[in-house]
Coordinates of C-alpha atoms in Angstrom, one line a residue:
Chain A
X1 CA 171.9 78.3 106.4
X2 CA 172.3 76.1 103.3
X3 CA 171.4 77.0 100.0
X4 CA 169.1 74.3 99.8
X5 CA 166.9 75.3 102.8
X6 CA 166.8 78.8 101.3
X7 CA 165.8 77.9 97.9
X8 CA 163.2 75.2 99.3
X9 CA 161.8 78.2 101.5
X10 CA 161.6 80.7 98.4
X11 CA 159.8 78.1 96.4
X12 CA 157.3 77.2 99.3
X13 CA 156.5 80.8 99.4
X14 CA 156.1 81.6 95.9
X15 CA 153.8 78.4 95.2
X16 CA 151.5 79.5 98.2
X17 CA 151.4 82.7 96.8
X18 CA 150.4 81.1 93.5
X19 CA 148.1 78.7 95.1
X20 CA 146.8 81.6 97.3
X21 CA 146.0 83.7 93.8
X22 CA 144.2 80.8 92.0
X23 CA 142.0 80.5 95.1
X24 CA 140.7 84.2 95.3
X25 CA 139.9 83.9 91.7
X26 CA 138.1 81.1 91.4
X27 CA 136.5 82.1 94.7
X28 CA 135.2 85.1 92.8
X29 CA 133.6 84.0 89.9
X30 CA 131.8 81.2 91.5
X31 CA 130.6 84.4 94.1
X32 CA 129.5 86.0 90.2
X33 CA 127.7 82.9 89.0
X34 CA 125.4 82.6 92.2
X35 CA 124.3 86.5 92.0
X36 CA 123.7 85.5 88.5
X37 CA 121.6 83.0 89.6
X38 CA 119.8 84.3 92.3
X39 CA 118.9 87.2 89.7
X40 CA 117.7 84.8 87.6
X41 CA 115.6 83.2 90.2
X42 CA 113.5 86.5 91.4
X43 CA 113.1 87.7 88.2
X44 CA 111.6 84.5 86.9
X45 CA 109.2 84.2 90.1
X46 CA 105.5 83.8 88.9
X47 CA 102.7 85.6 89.9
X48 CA 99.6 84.2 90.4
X49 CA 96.6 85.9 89.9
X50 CA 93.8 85.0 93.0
X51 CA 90.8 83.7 91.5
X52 CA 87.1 85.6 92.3
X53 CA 84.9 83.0 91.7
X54 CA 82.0 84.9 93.2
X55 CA 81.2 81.6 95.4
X56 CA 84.1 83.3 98.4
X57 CA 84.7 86.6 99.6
X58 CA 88.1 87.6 99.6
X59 CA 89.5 90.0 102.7
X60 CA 93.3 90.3 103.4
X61 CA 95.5 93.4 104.4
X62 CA 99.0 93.3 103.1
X63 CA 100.1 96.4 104.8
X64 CA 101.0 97.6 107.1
X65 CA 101.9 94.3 109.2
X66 CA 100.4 94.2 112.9
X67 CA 102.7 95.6 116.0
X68 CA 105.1 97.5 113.1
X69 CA 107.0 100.5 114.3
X70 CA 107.2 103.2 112.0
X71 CA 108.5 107.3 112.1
X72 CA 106.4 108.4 109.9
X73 CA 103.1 110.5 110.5
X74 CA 100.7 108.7 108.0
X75 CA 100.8 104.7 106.4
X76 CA 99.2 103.4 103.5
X77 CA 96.8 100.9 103.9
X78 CA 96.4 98.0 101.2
X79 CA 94.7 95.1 100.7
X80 CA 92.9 92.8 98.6
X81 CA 89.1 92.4 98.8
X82 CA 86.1 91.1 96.6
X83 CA 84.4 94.2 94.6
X84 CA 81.5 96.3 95.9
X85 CA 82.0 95.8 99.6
X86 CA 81.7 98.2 102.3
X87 CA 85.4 99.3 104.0
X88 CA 85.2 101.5 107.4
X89 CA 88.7 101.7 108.4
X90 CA 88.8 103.4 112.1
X91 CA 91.6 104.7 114.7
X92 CA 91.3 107.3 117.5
X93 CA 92.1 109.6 114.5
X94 CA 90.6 108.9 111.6
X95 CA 87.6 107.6 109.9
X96 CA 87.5 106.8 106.5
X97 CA 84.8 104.6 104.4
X98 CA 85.9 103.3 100.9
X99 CA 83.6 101.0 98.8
X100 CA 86.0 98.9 96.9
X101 CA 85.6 98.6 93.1
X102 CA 88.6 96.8 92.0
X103 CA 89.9 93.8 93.7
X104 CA 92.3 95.6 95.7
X105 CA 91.8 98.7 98.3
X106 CA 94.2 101.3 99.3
X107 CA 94.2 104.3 101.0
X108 CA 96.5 106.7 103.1
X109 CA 95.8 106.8 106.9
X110 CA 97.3 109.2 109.7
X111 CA 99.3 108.3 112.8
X112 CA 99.0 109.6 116.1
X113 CA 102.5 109.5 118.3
X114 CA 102.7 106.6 120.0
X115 CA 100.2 103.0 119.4
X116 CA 97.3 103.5 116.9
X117 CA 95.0 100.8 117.4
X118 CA 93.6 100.6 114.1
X119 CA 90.0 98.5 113.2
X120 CA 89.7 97.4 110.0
X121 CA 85.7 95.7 109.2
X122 CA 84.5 94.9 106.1
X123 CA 80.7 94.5 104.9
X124 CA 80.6 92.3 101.5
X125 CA 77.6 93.8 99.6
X126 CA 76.2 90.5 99.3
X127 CA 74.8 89.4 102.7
X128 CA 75.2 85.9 102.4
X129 CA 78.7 86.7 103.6
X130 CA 79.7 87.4 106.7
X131 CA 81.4 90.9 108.0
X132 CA 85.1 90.7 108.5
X133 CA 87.1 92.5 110.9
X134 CA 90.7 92.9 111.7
X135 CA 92.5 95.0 114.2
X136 CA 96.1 96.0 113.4
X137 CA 98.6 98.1 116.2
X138 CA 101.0 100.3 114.5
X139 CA 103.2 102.3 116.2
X140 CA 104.7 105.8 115.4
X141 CA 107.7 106.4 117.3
X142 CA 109.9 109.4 116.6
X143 CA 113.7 109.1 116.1
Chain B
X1 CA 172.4 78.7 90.9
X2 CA 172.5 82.3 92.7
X3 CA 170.9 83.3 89.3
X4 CA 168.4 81.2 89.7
X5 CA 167.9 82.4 93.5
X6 CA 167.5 86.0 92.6
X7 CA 164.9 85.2 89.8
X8 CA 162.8 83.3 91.6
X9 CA 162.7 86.1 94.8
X10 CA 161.8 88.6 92.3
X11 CA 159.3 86.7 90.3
X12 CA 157.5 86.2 94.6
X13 CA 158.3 89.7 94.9
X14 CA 156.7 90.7 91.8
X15 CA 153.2 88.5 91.8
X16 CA 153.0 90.4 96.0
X17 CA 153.0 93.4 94.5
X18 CA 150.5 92.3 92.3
X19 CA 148.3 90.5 94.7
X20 CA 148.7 93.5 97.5
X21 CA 147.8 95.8 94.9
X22 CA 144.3 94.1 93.3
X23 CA 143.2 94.0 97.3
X24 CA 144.1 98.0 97.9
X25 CA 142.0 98.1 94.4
X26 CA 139.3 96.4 96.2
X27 CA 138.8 98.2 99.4
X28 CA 139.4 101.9 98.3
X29 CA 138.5 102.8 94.6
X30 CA 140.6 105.5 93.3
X31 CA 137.8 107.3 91.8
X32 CA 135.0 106.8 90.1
X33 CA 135.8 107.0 86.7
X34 CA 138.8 104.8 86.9
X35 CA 136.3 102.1 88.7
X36 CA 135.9 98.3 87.2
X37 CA 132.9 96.6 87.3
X38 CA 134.7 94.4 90.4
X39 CA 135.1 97.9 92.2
X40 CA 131.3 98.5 91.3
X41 CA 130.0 95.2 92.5
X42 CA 132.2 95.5 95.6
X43 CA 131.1 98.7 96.8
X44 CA 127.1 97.2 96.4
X45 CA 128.2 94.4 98.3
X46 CA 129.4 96.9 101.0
X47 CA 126.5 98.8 100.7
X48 CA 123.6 95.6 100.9
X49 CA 125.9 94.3 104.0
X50 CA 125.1 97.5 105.7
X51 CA 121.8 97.6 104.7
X52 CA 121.5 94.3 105.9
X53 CA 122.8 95.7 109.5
X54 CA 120.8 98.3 108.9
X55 CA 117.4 96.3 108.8
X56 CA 118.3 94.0 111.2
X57 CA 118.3 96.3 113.9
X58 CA 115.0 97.7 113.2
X59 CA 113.7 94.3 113.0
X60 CA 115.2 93.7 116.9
X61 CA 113.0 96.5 117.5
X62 CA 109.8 95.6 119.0
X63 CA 107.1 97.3 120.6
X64 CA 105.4 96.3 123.9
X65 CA 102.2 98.2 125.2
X66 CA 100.5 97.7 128.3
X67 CA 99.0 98.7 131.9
X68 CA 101.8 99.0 134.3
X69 CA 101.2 96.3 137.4
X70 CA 104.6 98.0 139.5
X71 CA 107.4 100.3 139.5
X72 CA 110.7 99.2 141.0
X73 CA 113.9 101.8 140.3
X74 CA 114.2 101.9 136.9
X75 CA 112.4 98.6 135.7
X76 CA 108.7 98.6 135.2
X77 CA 106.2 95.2 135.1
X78 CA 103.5 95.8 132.7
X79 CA 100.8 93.7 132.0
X80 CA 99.8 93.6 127.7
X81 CA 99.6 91.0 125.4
X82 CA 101.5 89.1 122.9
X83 CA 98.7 88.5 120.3
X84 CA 95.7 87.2 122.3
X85 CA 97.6 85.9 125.4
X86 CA 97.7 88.1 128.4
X87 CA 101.7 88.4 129.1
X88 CA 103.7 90.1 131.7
X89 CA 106.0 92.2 130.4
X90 CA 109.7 94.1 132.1
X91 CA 110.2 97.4 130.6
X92 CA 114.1 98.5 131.9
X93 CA 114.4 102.5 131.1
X94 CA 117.6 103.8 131.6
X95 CA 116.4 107.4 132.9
X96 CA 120.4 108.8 131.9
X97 CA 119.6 108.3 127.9
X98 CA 115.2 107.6 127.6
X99 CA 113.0 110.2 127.7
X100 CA 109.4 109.6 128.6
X101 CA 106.6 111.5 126.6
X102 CA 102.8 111.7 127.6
X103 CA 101.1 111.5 124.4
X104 CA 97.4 111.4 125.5
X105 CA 96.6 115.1 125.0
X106 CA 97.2 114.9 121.3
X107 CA 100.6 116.5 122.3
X108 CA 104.4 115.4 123.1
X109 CA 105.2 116.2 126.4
X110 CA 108.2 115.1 128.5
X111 CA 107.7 113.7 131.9
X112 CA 109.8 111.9 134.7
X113 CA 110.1 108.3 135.5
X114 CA 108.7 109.5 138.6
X115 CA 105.5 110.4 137.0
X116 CA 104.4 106.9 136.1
X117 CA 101.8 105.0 138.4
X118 CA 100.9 101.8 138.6
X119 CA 97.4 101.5 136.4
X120 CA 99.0 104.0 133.6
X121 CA 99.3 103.0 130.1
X122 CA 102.4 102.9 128.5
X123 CA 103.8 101.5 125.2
X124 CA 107.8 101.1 125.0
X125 CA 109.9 100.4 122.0
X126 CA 113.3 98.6 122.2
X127 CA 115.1 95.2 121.5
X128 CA 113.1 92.4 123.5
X129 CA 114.6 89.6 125.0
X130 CA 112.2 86.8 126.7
X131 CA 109.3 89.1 127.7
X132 CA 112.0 92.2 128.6
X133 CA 112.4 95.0 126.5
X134 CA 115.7 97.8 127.0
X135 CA 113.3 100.8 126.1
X136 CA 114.7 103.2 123.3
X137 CA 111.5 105.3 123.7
X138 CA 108.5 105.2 126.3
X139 CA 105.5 106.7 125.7
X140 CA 102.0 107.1 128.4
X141 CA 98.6 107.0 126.1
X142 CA 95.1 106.6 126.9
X143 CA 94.1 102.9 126.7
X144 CA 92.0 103.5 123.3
X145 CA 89.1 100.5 122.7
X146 CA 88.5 100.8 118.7
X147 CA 85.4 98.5 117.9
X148 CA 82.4 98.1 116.1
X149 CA 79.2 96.1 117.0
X150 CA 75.3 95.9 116.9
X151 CA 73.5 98.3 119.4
X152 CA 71.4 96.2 121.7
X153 CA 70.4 98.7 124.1
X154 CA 70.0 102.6 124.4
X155 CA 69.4 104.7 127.9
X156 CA 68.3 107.9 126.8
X157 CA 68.1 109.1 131.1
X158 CA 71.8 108.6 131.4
X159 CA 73.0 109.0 127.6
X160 CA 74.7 105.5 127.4
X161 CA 74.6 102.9 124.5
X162 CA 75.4 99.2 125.1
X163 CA 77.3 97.2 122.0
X164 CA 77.3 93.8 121.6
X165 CA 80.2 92.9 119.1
X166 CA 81.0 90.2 117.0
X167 CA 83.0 88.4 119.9
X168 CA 79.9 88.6 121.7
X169 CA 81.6 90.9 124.7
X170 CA 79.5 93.6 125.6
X171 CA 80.8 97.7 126.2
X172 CA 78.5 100.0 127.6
X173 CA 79.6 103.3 125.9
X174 CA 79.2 106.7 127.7
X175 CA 78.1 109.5 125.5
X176 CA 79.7 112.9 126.5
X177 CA 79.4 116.1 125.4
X178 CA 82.4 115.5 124.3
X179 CA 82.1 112.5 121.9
X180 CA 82.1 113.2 118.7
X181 CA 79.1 111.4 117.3
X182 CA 78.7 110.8 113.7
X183 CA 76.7 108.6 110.8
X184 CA 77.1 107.4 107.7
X185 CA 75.0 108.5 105.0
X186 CA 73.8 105.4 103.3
X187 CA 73.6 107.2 99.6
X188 CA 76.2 109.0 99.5
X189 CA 78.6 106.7 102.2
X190 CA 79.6 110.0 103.1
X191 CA 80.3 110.3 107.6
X192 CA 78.4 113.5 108.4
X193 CA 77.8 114.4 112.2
X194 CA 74.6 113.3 114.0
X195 CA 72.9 113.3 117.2
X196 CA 71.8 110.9 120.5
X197 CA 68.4 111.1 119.5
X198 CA 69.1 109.2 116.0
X199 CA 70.7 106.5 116.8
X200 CA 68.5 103.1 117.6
X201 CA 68.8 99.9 118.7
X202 CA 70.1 97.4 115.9
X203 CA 72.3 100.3 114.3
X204 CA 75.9 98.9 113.9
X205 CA 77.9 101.0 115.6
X206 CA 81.9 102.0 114.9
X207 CA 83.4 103.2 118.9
X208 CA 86.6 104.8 119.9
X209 CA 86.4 104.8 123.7
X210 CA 89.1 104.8 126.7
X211 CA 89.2 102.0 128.6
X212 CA 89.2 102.8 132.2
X213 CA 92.5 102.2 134.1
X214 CA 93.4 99.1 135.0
X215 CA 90.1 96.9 133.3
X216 CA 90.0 94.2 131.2
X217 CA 89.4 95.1 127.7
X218 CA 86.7 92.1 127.6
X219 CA 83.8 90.9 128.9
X220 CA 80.9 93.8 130.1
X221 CA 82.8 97.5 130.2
X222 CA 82.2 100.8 130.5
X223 CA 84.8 103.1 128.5
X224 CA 84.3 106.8 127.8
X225 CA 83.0 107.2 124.1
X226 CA 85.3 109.8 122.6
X227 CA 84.0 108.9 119.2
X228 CA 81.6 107.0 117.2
X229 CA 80.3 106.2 113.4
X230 CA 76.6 104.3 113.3
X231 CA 75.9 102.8 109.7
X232 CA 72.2 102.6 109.8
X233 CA 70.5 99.1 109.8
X234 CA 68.4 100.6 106.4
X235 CA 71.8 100.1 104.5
X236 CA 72.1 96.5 105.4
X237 CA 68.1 95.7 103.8
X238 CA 68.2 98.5 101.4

């Protein structure tokens, strides 16, 4: 082989090794600089507060989502609700009744093995309002 | 020029070694004390792309209850529902690796595949694929009805109470010695036990009932009361 070709092949090889370097670098500070950013994004995420205007009733469960699967023997139920209405949260299992005095409502509720078919109603105190209802199916499956 | 050559080969051979040693640096830290902040954020990355696995799987996890329509080898047809829409299901159990677990006494216990009937109630867990599910776990349950309505009528001769609920389908409850009846104290909100005879019509009623095998849990049904909370319609005008 001529001493060209070899020193043209050592050159090719040490320039893609440089080229290669630069690349990984760079690849990872721009990686740096979007986790910075994404940081910045979900830490400056507002909150906004729901209004109670007293002219709508307000009746939501944030958790536990319907048809979850969980392997734990109890789940905490939460929601927000209008103040000074009537809860009666029923399974096979459990009953509990909570008046709500805040605009949120939590409590912890037992699991049987297997579906709990859970029946959530609501009674706002002023009758003007309709009841609300919702039925959620969470299921406790052991591991 | 040979000079030149044999500079050049060690200045390549030089910036591998450096290039072969950052990416060994990388993958297994030497300890933790010697560990850079690139070893640091590495190893998180690691650990949220297994995480990520991690909940992924669950979240191919899905659960699928219903009333089984047939039984053919190892793959059952169920009918149940996906939201409000009556859906047939396929429930595949691999009898070598699931167990099945009657759950309707309260307690765990392990039958056989040959156990099931058509009409029983079963709920299965396990990554579903167009309306077939490879069960991980299979479980046989009462059919529980959990609902609340107005009372419209009461037989006191053969200890039945019919509901009308808010989706206007009417149950007819049968009270057992068995259910456990109770009501809610309208001072103190607190559920204390009660009796047949205090109940009347226009109470709202809170049931737990089992539907019987193989019914629709709409229209006019009977289910077997197991339990039930009445708020009294004095709280409602109070």
């Amino acid at each position: 082989m001529k001493k060209e070709t070899i020193i043209a092949i050592i050159l090719g090889i040490t320039f893609g090794i440089i080229f290669s370097l630069i690349m990984v670098s760079r690849t990872k500070s721009q990686s740096a600089s979007i986790g910075n950013k994404k940081n910045v994004n979900e830490t400056s995420q507002i909150v906004t507060p729901i209004p109670q205007t007293g002219t709508n009733f307000t009746f939501d469960v944030t958790s536990p989502s319907n048809n979850i699967i969980v392997n734990k023997k109890s789940i905490s139920i939460t929601g927000k609700i209008s103040s000074n209405a009537l809860i009666l949260i029923q399974s096979p299992i459990k009953d509990t009744i909570l008046q709500s005095t805040k605009n949120t409502f939590s409590t912890e509720f037992p699991l049987a093995l297997g579906e709990n078919v859970i029946h959530i109603v609501v009674y706002p105190k002023d009758s003007q309002f309709k009841l609300q209802e919702k039925e959620l199916r969470v299921y406790y499956i052991e591991e | 020029m040979k000079k030149l050559i044999l500079v050049i080969f060690c200045l390549s051979l030089a910036l591998c070694s450096y290039f072969f040693n950052v990416k060994a640096q990388d993958v297994i830290p030497s300890s933790s004390e010697s560990a850079t902040p690139d070893d640091i954020n590495s190893r998180k990355l690691i650990e949220k792309v297994a995480n990520k696995v991690a909940e992924e799987r669950k979240k191919d996890q899905k659960a699928v209850s219903g009333v089984i329509k047939s039984i053919k080898d190892n793959l059952i047809t169920v009918s149940g529902y996906e939201g409000l829409e009556s859906t047939t299901f396929q429930i595949n159990v691999d009898t070598s690796f699931n167990q099945i677990f009657a759950v309707s006494t309260g307690e765990k216990k392990e039958i056989k595949m040959s156990d099931l009937k058509p009409n029983n109630y079963i709920i299965a867990t396990g990554p579903l694929l167009d309306k077939a599910i490879l069960a991980n776990s299979v479980y046989v349950d009462d059919r529980f009805v959990v609902k609340s309505g107005t009372i419209i009528e009461i037989n006191k001769t053969n200890y039945s109470v019919v509901v009308m609920t808010t989706d206007k389908s009417e149950y007819t409850i049968d009270i057992e010695s068995t259910t456990k009846q109770y009501l809610m104290n309208i001072k103190t909100l607190e559920i204390e036990k009660t009796g047949f005879s205090k109940i009347k019509e226009g109470d709202t009623i809170h049931f737990v009932g089992v539907l019987s095998e193989g019914k629709k849990p709409t229209g006019k049904v009977n289910i077997t009361g197991k339990k039930y909370v009445v708020i009294p319609q004095e709280y409602f005008i109070k």
